[in-house]
XYZ file of C-alpha atoms in Angstrom:
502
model
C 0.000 0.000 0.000
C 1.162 3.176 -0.872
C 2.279 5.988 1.681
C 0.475 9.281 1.784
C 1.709 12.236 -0.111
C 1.382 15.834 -0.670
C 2.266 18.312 -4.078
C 3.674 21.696 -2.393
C 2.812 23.956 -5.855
C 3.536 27.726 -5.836
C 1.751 30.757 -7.962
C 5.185 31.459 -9.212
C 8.648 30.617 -8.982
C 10.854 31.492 -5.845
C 7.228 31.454 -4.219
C 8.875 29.504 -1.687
C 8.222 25.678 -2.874
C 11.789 24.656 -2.237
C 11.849 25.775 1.902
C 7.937 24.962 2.168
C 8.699 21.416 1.355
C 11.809 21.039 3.291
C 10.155 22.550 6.302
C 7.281 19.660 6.029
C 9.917 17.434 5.822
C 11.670 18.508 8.650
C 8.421 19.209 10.803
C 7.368 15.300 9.691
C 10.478 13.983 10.453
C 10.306 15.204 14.264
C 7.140 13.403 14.490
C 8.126 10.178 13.942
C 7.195 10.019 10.276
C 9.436 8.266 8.157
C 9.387 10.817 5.230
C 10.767 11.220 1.553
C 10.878 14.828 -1.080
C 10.430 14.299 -4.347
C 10.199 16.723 -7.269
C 9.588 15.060 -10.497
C 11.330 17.471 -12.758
C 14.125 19.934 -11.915
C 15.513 22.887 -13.865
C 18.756 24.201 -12.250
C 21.962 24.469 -12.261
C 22.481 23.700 -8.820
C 23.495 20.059 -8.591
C 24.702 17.599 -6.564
C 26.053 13.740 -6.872
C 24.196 11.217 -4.224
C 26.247 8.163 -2.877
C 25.611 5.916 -6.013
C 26.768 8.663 -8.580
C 23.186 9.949 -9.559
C 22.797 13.622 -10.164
C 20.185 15.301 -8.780
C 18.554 18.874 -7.690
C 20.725 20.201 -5.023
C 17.050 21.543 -3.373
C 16.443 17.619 -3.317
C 19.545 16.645 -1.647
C 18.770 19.562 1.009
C 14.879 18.650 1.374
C 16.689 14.680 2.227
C 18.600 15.710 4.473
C 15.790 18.332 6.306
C 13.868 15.083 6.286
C 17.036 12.468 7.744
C 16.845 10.595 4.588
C 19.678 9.838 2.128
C 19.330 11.073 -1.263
C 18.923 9.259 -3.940
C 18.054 9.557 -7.946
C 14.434 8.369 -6.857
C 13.835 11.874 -5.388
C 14.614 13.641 -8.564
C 14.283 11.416 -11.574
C 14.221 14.590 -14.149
C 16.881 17.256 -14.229
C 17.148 20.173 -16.804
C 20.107 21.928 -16.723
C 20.391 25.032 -18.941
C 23.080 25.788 -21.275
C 21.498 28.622 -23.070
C 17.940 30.334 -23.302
C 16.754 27.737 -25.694
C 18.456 24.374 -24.687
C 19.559 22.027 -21.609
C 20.605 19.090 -20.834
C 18.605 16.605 -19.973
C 19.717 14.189 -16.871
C 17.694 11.103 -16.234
C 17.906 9.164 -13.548
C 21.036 11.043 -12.281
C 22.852 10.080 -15.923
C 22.634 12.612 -18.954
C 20.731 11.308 -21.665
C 21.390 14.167 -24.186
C 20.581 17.945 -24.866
C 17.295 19.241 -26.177
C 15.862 22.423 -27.383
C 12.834 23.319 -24.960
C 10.749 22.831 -27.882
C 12.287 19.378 -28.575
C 11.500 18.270 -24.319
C 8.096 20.398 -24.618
C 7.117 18.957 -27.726
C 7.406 15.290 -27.217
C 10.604 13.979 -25.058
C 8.731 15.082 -21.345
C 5.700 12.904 -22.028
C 7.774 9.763 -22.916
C 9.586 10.666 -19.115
C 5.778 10.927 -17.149
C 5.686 6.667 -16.669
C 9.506 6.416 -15.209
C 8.671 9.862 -13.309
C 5.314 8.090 -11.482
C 7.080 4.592 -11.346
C 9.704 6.904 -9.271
C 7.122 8.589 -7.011
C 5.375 5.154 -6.426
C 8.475 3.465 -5.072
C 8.827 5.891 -2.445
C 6.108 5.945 -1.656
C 6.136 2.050 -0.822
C 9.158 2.659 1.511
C 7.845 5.892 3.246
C 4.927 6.792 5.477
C 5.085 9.925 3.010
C 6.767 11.454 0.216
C 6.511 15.400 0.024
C 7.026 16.369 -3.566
C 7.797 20.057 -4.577
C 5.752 21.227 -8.005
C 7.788 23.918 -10.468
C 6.878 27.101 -11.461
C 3.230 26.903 -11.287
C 0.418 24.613 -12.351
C -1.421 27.010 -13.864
C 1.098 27.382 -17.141
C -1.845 26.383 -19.324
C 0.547 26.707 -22.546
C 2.176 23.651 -20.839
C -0.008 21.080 -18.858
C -0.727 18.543 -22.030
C 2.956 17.572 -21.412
C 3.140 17.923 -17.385
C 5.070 15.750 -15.720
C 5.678 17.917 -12.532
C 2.721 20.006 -11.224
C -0.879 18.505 -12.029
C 0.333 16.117 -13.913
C 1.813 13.850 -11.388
C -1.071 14.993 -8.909
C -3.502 14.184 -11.161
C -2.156 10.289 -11.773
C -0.726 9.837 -8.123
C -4.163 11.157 -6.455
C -2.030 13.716 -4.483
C -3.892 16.518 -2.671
C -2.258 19.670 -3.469
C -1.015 23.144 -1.225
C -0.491 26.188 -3.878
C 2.166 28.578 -2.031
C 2.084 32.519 -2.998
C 5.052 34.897 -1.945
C 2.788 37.634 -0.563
C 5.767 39.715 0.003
C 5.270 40.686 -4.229
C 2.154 41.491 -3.677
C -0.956 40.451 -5.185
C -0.942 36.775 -3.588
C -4.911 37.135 -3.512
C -4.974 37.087 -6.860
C -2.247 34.909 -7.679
C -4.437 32.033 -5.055
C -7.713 32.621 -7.514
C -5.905 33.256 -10.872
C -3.890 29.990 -10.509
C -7.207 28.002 -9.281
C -8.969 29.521 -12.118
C -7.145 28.575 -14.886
C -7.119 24.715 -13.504
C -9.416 22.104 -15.324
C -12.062 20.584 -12.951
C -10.283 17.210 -12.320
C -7.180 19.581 -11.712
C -8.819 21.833 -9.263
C -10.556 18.745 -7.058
C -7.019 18.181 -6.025
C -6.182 21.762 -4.839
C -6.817 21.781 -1.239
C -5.785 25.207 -0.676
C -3.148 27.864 -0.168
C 0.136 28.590 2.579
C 0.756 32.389 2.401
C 4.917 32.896 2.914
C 6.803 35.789 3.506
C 4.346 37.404 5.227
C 5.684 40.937 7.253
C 3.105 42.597 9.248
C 0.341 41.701 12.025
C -1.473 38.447 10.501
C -5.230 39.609 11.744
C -5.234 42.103 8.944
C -4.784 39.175 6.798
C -7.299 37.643 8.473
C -10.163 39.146 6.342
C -8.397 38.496 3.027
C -8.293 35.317 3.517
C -11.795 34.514 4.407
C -13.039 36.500 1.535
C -10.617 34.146 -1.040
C -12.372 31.071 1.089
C -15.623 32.326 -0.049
C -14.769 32.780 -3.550
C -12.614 29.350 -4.066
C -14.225 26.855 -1.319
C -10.274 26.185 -0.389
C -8.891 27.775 2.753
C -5.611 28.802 4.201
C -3.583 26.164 5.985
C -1.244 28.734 7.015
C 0.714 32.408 7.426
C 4.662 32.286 7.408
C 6.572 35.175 8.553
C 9.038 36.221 6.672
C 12.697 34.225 7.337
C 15.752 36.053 7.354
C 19.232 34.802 6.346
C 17.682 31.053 6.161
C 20.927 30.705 3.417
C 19.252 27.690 1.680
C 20.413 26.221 -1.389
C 18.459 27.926 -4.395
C 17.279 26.068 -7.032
C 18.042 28.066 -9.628
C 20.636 30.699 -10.298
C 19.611 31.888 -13.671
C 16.033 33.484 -12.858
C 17.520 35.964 -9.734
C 20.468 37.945 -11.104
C 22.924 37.951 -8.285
C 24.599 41.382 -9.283
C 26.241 42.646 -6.454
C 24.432 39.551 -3.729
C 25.937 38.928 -1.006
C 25.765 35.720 0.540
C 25.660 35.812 4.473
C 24.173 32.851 6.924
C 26.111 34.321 10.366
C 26.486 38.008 11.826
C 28.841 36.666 14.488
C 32.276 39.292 14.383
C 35.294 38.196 13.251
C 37.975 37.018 16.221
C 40.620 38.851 14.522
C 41.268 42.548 13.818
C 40.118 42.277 10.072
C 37.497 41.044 8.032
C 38.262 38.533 4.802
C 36.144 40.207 1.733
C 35.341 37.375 -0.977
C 34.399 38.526 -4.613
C 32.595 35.900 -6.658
C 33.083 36.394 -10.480
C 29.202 35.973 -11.727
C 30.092 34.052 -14.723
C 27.021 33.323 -17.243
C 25.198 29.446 -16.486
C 26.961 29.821 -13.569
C 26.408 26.142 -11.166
C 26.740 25.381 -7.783
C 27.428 28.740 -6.857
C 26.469 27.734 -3.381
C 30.026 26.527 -2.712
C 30.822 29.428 -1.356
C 27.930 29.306 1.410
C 30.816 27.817 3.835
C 32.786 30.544 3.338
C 29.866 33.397 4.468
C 29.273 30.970 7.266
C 32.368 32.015 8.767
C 32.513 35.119 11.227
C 34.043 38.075 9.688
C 33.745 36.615 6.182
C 31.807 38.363 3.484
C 31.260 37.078 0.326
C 29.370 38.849 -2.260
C 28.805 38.180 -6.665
C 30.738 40.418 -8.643
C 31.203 41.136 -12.552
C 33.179 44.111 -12.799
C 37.173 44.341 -13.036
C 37.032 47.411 -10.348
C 35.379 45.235 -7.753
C 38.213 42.439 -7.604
C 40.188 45.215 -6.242
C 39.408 45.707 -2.243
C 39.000 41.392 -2.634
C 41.011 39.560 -0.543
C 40.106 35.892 -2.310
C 38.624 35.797 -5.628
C 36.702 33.042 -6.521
C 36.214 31.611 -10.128
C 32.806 29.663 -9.504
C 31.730 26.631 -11.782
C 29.797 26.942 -15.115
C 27.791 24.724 -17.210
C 29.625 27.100 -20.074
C 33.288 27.187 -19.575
C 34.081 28.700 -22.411
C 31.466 31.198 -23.043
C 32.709 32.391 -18.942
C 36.112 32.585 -20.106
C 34.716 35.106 -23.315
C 32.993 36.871 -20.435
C 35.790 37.466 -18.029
C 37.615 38.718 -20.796
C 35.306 40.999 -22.075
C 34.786 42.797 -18.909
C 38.726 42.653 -17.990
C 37.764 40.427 -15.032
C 41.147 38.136 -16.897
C 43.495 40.736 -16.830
C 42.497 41.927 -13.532
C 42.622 38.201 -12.069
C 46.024 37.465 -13.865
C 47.868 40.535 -12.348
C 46.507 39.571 -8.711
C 48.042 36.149 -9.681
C 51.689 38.347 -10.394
C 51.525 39.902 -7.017
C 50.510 36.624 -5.020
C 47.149 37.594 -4.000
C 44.695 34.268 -3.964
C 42.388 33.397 -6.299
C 40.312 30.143 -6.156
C 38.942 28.107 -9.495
C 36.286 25.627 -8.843
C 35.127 23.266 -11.409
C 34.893 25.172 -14.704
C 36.194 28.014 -13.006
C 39.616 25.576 -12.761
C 39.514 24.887 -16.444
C 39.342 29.014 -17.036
C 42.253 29.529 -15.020
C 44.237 26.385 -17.016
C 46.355 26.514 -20.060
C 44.155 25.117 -22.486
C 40.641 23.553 -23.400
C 39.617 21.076 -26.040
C 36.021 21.570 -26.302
C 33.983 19.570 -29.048
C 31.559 18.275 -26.403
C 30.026 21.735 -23.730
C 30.385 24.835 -26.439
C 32.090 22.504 -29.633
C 34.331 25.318 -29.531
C 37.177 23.428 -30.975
C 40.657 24.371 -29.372
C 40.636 27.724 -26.955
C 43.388 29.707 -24.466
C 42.458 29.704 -20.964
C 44.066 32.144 -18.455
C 46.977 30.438 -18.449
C 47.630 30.441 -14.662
C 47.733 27.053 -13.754
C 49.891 24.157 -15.796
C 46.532 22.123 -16.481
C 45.281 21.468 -19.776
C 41.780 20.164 -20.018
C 39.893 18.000 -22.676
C 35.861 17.499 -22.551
C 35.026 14.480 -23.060
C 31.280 12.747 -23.961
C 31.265 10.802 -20.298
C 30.113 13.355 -17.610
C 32.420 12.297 -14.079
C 30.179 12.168 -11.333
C 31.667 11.468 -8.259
C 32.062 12.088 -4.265
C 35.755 12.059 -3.498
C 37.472 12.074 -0.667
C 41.058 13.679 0.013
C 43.567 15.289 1.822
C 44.886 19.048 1.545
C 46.498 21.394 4.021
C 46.864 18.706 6.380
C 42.873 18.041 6.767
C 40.792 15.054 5.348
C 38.430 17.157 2.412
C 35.261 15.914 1.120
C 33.734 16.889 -2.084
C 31.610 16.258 -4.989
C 31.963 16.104 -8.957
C 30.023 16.919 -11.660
C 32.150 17.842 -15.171
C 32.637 16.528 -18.552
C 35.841 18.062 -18.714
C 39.147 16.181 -17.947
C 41.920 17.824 -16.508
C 45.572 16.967 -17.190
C 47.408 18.695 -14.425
C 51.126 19.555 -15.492
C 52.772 20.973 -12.498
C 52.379 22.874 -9.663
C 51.361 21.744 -6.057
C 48.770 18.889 -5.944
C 45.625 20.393 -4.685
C 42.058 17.889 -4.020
C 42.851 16.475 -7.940
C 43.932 19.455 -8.944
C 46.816 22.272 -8.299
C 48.521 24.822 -6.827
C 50.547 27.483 -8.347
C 51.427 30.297 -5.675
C 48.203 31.616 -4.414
C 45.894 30.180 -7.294
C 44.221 27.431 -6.624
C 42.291 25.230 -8.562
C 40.496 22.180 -8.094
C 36.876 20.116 -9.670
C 35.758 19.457 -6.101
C 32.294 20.959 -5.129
C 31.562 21.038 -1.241
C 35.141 21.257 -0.083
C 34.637 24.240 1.584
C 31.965 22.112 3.518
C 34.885 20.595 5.715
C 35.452 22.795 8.343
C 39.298 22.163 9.467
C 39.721 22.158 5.427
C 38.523 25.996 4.966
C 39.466 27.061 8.508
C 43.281 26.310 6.974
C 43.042 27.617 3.240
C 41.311 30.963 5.233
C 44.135 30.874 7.191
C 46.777 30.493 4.037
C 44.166 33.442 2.400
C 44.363 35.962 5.173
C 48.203 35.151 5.631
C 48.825 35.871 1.070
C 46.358 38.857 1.636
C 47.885 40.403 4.519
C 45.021 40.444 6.457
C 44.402 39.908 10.468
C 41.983 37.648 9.936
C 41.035 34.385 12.191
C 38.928 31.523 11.544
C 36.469 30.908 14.187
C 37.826 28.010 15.757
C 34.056 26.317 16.406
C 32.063 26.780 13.156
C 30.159 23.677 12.123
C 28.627 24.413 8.382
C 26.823 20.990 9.205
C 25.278 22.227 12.236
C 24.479 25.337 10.742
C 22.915 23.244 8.156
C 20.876 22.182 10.644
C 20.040 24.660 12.711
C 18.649 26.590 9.325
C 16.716 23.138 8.518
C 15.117 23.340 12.116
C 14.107 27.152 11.959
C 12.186 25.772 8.505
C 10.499 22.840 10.588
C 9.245 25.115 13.096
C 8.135 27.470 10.778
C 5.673 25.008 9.478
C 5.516 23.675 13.270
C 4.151 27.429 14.855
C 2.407 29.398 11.837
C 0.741 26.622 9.681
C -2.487 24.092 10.612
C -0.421 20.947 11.246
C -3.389 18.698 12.039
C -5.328 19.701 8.479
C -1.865 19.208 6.420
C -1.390 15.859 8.463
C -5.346 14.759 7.471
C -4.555 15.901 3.628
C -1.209 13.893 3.313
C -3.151 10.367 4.670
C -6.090 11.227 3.500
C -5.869 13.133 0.255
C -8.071 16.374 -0.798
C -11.210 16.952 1.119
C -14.424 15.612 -1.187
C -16.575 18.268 -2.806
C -14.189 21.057 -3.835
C -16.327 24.091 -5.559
C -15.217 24.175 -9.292
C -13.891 27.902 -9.923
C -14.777 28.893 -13.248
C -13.575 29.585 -16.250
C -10.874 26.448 -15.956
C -8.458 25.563 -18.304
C -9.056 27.103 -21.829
C-alpha cells in the first residue's frame, strides 16, 4: 500500500516551494514520520552527486537531508540543466541522456519521461509513510499542462492533494491564489486543497479578512501564514532566474575574532552552477562574500573566486570581455589568492579542447595554472574524498571536462601554483578544518588579520537553518489539516472555480 503524499505547488517561482517542502519534511520527520521529497522534474543548475553517482537537484539533496533521509536519484528522476535560453541538458535518472531544445523536451521527449517519473514517485512511496514532492513554477502554465510531468500532472495520476504557495511579500498573492485556481481544469482543481501564504511581514489579523473573503470565492482555505525568514541561506534552485549582481551571501552576523574582516568577490560568470560553494565561506565570522562582474570590484578582494559553469568557455569570453582576466592574472603576479572551482579551474588552465560543452574546438584559458583540459562525452560524477592542508576534504563532482594537471602543487585532484588554486571538487569548503586552513593560508597571502572561528560547524548550521524551517511550518501553519490531507488526500466536494483551463 502506498504511503500518503502531498504536491507543495507555488503561484510562481521562488514562491517559496523549495523551503515549504523542506520545512514539512523537517516538521514530519520530528514526528516520527518516516518521510521522503520528491520533485519530479528539476531545472537548475544547482546540482549535486548522491552516494551511487546519480545527479540530482541540489534543493532535493537539502529537502533529504531536512527530512534524515539519504538522497537518492528516486527523489529527482528529471533534471534540466540550462546551457542557453533555448536548450539544456537533460539528466535522467542522475545520468545525462542528451541535450534538447525546450521545444524538442516540450514537444514530445517530457511525455515519454511521465511513466519512469510516477514509477519513481510510487516506489517511495512504498518505503515511506510519506513522500513530500515540490511542483515547479506553477500549475497554472496552461501553454504547458498537455505535457506535465511535474505540477498537475503527477497529482492528477498519483491522487495527491495539493497546497499552492504565494510569496505575498510581491504582492498580489490574492490574486495569484484565484488566478492559478482559475485557470485549472475541474479534475485539476478537485485536487487543490488550498493555499500557505509565505513571507508574510506585518500583524497576521489584517490578513485575516483576506483570507476569508478568497475562502468564499474558491471553497479552499488557508492552511497557514509564514513570517518572513531572514538569512535562512538555503540552497536555491536556480541561479539563472535571480540575477545575483552585487548579492551577497551571508548565513552568520557573528564578528570576526581577529582585527580584520576577509572580503570574498565571486566572479558571476554566465550558467553559472553550484554557486552555493561558497555558502561555507559566508558561514564564517568576519567573512563576506558577495557576486561580482566588474574588473574594479576584484580590487578591495582579498580571495577571488572563479565559480563553476555549465559554459566554460562562453565564462572565459565573459571574463575577458569585462577585464575580469586581466584583472585576475595581475593579482596572480603579485601573489594575492584566487580560487577556481570546477569550470572556473579549467578558465584559469592553459588550455581547453572543447567539441563536447560549447564545440568550440581548441581555446586559451588564463593560463595560470599548468593544467590542460579536454571534454570528453562521459560526464564524471563522483564524491571524493582527500587530503589538503593537512585536513581530510570531502567533495563532490560533476564535469565533462578532464583535466591533465602539469605541475604545480597537488591540490584535491587538482593544483597549486602560488596563491591560485584550482580544483573540480564541489563542497570542499563544507569541511570545516579544510577551509578554517586555506582561510588561514588566504588571510596570511592577503595580509590580512583575519582568524577563523575556531568552532564553526557548516553541518550544524545546516541544521540549525533546517530546524528554523520545521518550526516554521511547526508554529504558523495548521499541522493537524496538512497531516489529514497527506493520509487522507483532498477533502471531497471542492467548488469548481470557473472559467478552468481554456
Amino acid at each position: 500500500m502506498s504511503g500518503g503524499g502531498l504536491l507543495v505547488a507555488g503561484t510562481t517561482s521562488d514562491a517559496g516551494k523549495s523551503v515549504v517542502t523542506a520545512g514539512i519534511c523537517r516538521w514530519l520527520v520530528r514526528q516520527g514520520v518516516k518521510v521522503a521529497p520528491f520533485k519530479g522534474q528539476n531545472m537548475s543548475l544547482n546540482s549535486f552527486v548522491t552516494r551511487e553517482g546519480a545527479e540530482i537537484g541540489r534543493a532535493q539533496a537539502m529537502q533529504a537531508q531536512a527530512a534524515r533521509v539519504e538522497p537518492t536519484a528516486l527523489m529527482n528522476p528529471v533534471l534540466l540543466k540550462p546551457g542557453s535560453d533555448r536548450s539544456s541538458q537533460v539528466v535522467l535518472m542522475g545520468k545525462p541522456v542528451g541535450e534538447l531544445s525546450a521545444r524538442g523536451y516540450h514537444g514530445g521527449r517530457q511525455q515519454t519521461l511521465f511513466e519512469p517519473v510516477v514509477e519513481c514517485l510510487e516506489k517511495l512511496r512504498s518505503t515511506y509513510d510519506a513522500v513530500i514532492c515540490e511542483g515547479a513554477g506553477s500549475p497554472a502554465e496552461i501553454n504547458l499542462r498537455r505535457t506535465d510531468i511535474v505540477n498537475m500532472g503527477i497529482a492528477r495520476a498519483a491522487r495527491l492533494p495539493v497546497v499552492v504557495v504565494g510569496d505575498i511579500d510581491r504582492g498580489g498573492v490574492f490574486a495569484q491564489f484565484f488566478g492559478t485556481t482559475a485557470l485549472l481544469a475541474p479534475e485539476d482543481q478537485e485536487l487543490v486543497a488550498g493555499y500557505l501564504v509565505n513571507k508574510f511581514r506585518g500583524d497576521v489579523t489584517l490578513l485575516e479578512p483576506g483570507l476569508e473573503m478568497l475562502h468564499g470565492l474558491t471553497g479552499r482555505r488557508t492552511f497557514g501564514v509564514l513570517p518572513y525568514a531572514h538569512g535562512l541561506g538555503i540552497d536555491e534552485e536556480d541561479g539563472l532566474r535571480v540575477s545575483l549582481r552585487g548579492a551577497v551571501r551571508e548565513s552568520v552576523t557573528a564578528a570576526p575574532l581577529g582585527d580584520d574582516v576577509l572580503r570574498v568577490a565571486v566572479c558571476a560568470v554566465p550558467l553559472m552552477s553550484n554557486f552555493t560553494d561558497v555558502d561555507a565561506l559566508a558561514a564564517e565570522p568576519g567573512v563576506i562574500v558577495r557576486f561580482v562582474d566588474r574588473a574594479e570590484e576584484l580590487a578591495d578582494a582579498d580571495l577571488v573566486v572563479v565559480p563553476g559553469t555549465r559554459g566554460t568557455v562562453k565564462a572565459l569570453a565573459w571574463l575577458r570581455e569585462r577585464g575580469l582576466a586581466d584583472a585576475i592574472a595581475r593579482r596572480a603576479a603579485e601573489g594575492r589568492p584566487v580560487l577556481g572551482i570546477c569550470g572556473g579551474f579549467q578558465a584559469l588552465g592553459e588550455h581547453i579542447e572543447d567539441e563536447v560543452e560549447s564545440r568550440a574546438g581548441e581555446v586559451d584559458a588564463l593560463g595560470l595554472l599548468p593544467v590542460r583540459v579536454r571534454f570528453a562525452r562521459e560526464k564524471t560524477l563522483a564524491r571524493p574524498v582527500g587530503e589538503a592542508l593537512g585536513e581530510r576534504v570531502e567533495g563532490y563532482e560533476i564535469h565533462h571536462g578532464v583535466a591533465e594537471v602539469l605541475g604545480g602543487e597537488p591540490f584535491l585532484d587538482g593544483c597549486r601554483v602560488g596563491a591560485v588554486w584550482g580544483t573540480h571538487w564541489h563542497g570542499s569548503l563544507e569541511s570545516d578544518g579544510f577551509r578554517r586552513a586555506f582561510l588561514r593560508e588566504v588571510a596570511a597571502a592577503a595580509g590580512r588579520r583575519f582568524v577563523p572561528a575556531p568552532d564553526t560547524s557548516f553541518g550544524l548550521l545546516r541544521e540549525e537553518q533546517l530546524d528554523r524551517l520545521g518550526d516554521l511550518i511547526e508554529e504558523h501553519a495548521d499541522t493537524a489539516a496538512l497531516l489529514e490531507l497527506i493520509e487522507r488526500g483532498a477533502p471531497a466536494g471542492l467548488p469548481f472555480v470557473p472559467p478552468g483551463a481554456p
